[in-house]
Structures are given as C-alpha cells and as structure tokens.
Short mmCIF file of C-alpha atoms in Angstrom, two decimals:
data_model
loop_
_atom_site.label_atom_id
_atom_site.label_comp_id
_atom_site.label_asym_id
_atom_site.label_seq_id
_atom_site.Cartn_x
_atom_site.Cartn_y
_atom_site.Cartn_z
CA MET A 1 17.63 -3.33 4.97
CA THR A 2 16.52 -4.80 8.29
CA PHE A 3 14.40 -2.42 10.33
CA LYS A 4 11.68 -2.15 12.94
CA THR A 5 9.26 0.76 12.78
CA ALA A 6 9.50 1.18 16.55
CA ASP A 7 13.28 1.59 16.28
CA LEU A 8 12.93 3.99 13.34
CA TYR A 9 10.49 6.07 15.35
CA ASP A 10 12.84 6.12 18.35
CA ARG A 11 15.65 7.36 16.14
CA TYR A 12 13.82 9.80 13.83
CA GLY A 13 10.72 10.73 15.86
CA ASP A 14 9.08 13.90 14.62
CA ASP A 15 10.70 13.56 11.18
CA LEU A 16 8.22 10.72 10.53
CA ARG A 17 4.49 10.58 9.84
CA THR A 18 2.71 7.73 11.67
CA CYS A 19 -0.42 6.08 10.26
CA GLU A 20 -3.41 5.42 12.46
CA PRO A 21 -3.54 1.68 13.30
CA ILE A 22 -6.38 0.69 10.95
CA PHE A 23 -4.60 -1.77 8.64
CA ARG A 24 -4.26 -5.56 8.62
CA ASP A 25 -1.45 -7.56 7.03
CA PHE A 26 -2.50 -9.76 4.12
CA GLY A 27 0.66 -10.40 2.08
CA GLY A 28 3.37 -12.94 2.75
CA MET A 29 5.77 -10.19 3.85
CA SER A 30 4.77 -8.20 6.92
CA ARG A 31 7.91 -6.04 6.81
CA PHE A 32 8.51 -3.98 3.66
CA HIS A 33 9.61 -0.52 2.59
CA GLY A 34 10.40 1.60 -0.43
CA PRO A 35 9.70 4.77 -2.37
CA ILE A 36 6.01 5.63 -2.69
CA VAL A 37 3.93 5.58 -5.86
CA THR A 38 0.31 6.72 -5.39
CA VAL A 39 -3.05 5.93 -6.95
CA LYS A 40 -6.39 7.51 -6.04
CA CYS A 41 -9.48 5.61 -7.20
CA PHE A 42 -12.87 4.51 -5.90
CA GLU A 43 -14.28 1.03 -6.50
CA ASP A 44 -12.39 0.86 -9.82
CA ASN A 45 -9.07 -1.00 -9.77
CA SER A 46 -8.04 -0.30 -13.39
CA LEU A 47 -5.18 1.97 -12.35
CA VAL A 48 -4.08 -0.38 -9.57
CA LYS A 49 -3.80 -3.21 -12.11
CA SER A 50 -1.95 -1.17 -14.74
CA THR A 51 0.46 0.36 -12.22
CA LEU A 52 1.39 -2.99 -10.66
CA ALA A 53 1.98 -4.40 -14.16
CA GLU A 54 4.89 -1.93 -14.53
CA SER A 55 8.39 -2.50 -13.19
CA GLY A 56 8.22 -1.94 -9.43
CA GLU A 57 11.94 -1.61 -8.67
CA GLY A 58 11.28 -2.12 -4.94
CA ARG A 59 8.66 0.60 -4.71
CA VAL A 60 5.44 0.54 -2.65
CA LEU A 61 2.08 1.38 -4.18
CA VAL A 62 -0.09 3.46 -1.85
CA VAL A 63 -3.75 3.35 -2.92
CA ASP A 64 -6.40 5.74 -1.66
CA ALA A 65 -9.52 3.72 -2.49
CA GLY A 66 -11.69 5.96 -0.34
CA GLY A 67 -11.83 3.40 2.46
CA SER A 68 -14.53 1.47 0.60
CA ARG A 69 -15.42 -1.89 2.09
CA ARG A 70 -17.88 -2.74 -0.70
CA CYS A 71 -15.42 -4.38 -3.12
CA ALA A 72 -11.84 -5.63 -3.39
CA MET A 73 -9.28 -3.52 -5.20
CA LEU A 74 -6.56 -6.20 -5.18
CA GLY A 75 -6.69 -9.97 -5.62
CA ASP A 76 -4.33 -12.84 -6.36
CA LEU A 77 -3.82 -12.14 -10.08
CA ILE A 78 -2.88 -8.47 -9.65
CA ALA A 79 -0.75 -9.32 -6.59
CA ALA A 80 1.08 -12.01 -8.59
CA SER A 81 1.80 -9.41 -11.27
CA ALA A 82 3.23 -7.09 -8.60
CA VAL A 83 5.55 -9.85 -7.39
CA GLU A 84 6.70 -10.60 -10.96
CA GLN A 85 7.38 -6.91 -11.55
CA GLY A 86 9.44 -6.41 -8.37
CA TRP A 87 7.11 -4.32 -6.19
CA ALA A 88 7.92 -4.36 -2.46
CA GLY A 89 4.34 -3.91 -1.35
CA VAL A 90 0.93 -2.28 -1.44
CA VAL A 91 -0.78 -0.15 1.21
CA LEU A 92 -4.46 -0.06 0.38
CA PHE A 93 -7.09 2.16 1.99
CA GLY A 94 -9.67 -0.37 0.85
CA CYS A 95 -10.14 -4.13 0.60
CA VAL A 96 -8.45 -7.19 -0.88
CA ARG A 97 -9.64 -10.69 -1.80
CA ASP A 98 -8.03 -14.09 -2.44
CA THR A 99 -6.37 -13.75 0.96
CA VAL A 100 -5.06 -17.31 1.20
CA GLU A 101 -3.23 -16.96 -2.11
CA ILE A 102 -1.83 -13.47 -1.49
CA GLY A 103 -0.74 -14.54 1.98
CA GLN A 104 1.67 -16.99 0.30
CA MET A 105 3.26 -14.37 -1.94
CA PRO A 106 6.53 -12.54 -1.20
CA LEU A 107 4.76 -9.18 -1.19
CA GLY A 108 3.80 -6.81 1.60
CA ILE A 109 0.10 -5.95 1.61
CA LYS A 110 -1.67 -3.82 4.18
CA ALA A 111 -5.39 -3.20 3.72
CA LEU A 112 -8.53 -2.56 5.76
CA ALA A 113 -10.32 -5.89 5.24
CA SER A 114 -11.14 -8.65 2.79
CA ILE A 115 -14.29 -9.15 0.71
CA PRO A 116 -14.96 -11.57 -2.17
CA ARG A 117 -16.68 -9.00 -4.42
CA LYS A 118 -14.45 -7.62 -7.20
CA SER A 119 -14.29 -3.97 -8.22
CA GLU A 120 -15.44 -2.35 -11.43
CA ARG A 121 -13.05 -1.49 -14.26
CA ARG A 122 -14.08 1.82 -15.76
CA GLY A 123 -10.60 3.24 -16.34
CA GLU A 124 -11.05 5.93 -13.67
CA GLY A 125 -8.57 7.25 -11.14
CA ARG A 126 -5.48 9.41 -10.78
CA ARG A 127 -1.84 8.55 -10.27
CA ASP A 128 1.24 10.18 -8.74
CA ILE A 129 -0.65 12.77 -6.70
CA PRO A 130 -0.48 13.35 -2.93
CA VAL A 131 -3.16 11.34 -1.09
CA THR A 132 -4.25 11.48 2.54
CA PHE A 133 -5.77 8.80 4.74
CA ALA A 134 -5.17 7.22 8.17
CA GLY A 135 -3.99 10.64 9.39
CA VAL A 136 -1.03 10.77 6.99
CA ARG A 137 -0.24 12.55 3.73
CA PHE A 138 1.51 10.26 1.23
CA VAL A 139 3.56 12.03 -1.43
CA PRO A 140 5.02 10.24 -4.47
CA GLY A 141 8.75 9.76 -3.94
CA ASP A 142 8.55 9.81 -0.14
CA HIS A 143 9.57 6.60 1.63
CA ILE A 144 7.30 4.23 3.52
CA TYR A 145 8.26 1.70 6.18
CA CYS A 146 5.78 -1.03 7.18
CA ASP A 147 5.96 -3.87 9.69
CA GLU A 148 3.85 -5.68 12.27
CA ASP A 149 3.74 -2.54 14.45
CA GLY A 150 2.46 -0.16 11.80
CA ILE A 151 3.33 2.26 9.04
CA LEU A 152 5.75 5.21 9.01
CA VAL A 153 6.37 7.70 6.21
CA ALA A 154 9.50 9.81 5.74
CA ASP A 155 10.39 12.58 3.30
CA ARG A 156 13.57 10.67 2.42
CA ALA A 157 15.13 7.23 2.64
CA LEU A 158 16.27 6.41 6.17
#
C-alpha cells in the first residue's frame, strides 16, 4: 500500500488519532503501517526483545517505555531480529541505539532519541494492553500509519 499520512488525514479526518510530533525516524523505512501490537515497559527491554523475535506478519510494535531518555530499548540486534521475523516497524516512546546500523535496515523505527546506554533485562513489562502517549491511545489490533509527516492511528485498516 502506498500512502501519505497527510492524504489519509484529508480523507478520513476525525476518524483518525494524530500523534504529537515528538518522534524522529531511525529505521531504513520512513513510511510503514500495520496492525498494532503493544508493550508497556520501563528501562527493561526484555518484552521488546521477545516480542520482536516472534513472527511479525507486517505488524507494528508500539512500545510505551515511559518516555525514558536514560537508556536504549532497541538496538541493532533486536532490530535485525524484527526484520528477519517480518515486522513492519516499531514506534518507541523511548530511545534507540546503534543508529547507523538500524538506519540501513528495511524496518520503520520512530523513537524519541538515541543513547548508547543499554537497558536492563529484568523480565518486566506488559503486552497487548492499551497504552497512551504523544496524545494518542494505542489499542492492540488498531492500525497505525507512519511516514515523514507523522503518525496516525485508526480503529480499522484504511
């Protein structure tokens, strides 16, 4: 599917939820979309790693990492696993690392910033629950559309 978020907004308007413009593009694909899978965790990327090691089937992982800028929740090894497993992208309310490497991968990644420090792995977090950040509620199974202009969320595939 070829799309532009601006065109989707013009067509569907109030049926869409629009994220605040706080994210930067880090992956090799700036335009991506798919059904949402959610993870909520804080400075522990165990669940991010295990989720992206599963078959992605074109889905997008939306991670509420609490907006922490103290450590990275995604790096090149986990991103490479996501590519191998067929994920379309990751939207991360937190940080990434290994930006040169992930910028070469065919994966959409939107995050707040980059930092070299890795996260802890304590096995904490929750999956497949509604999460809210950037002014938007993300519900598992909803559809997300991301490009250079921003992020839109719809209750259904457009």
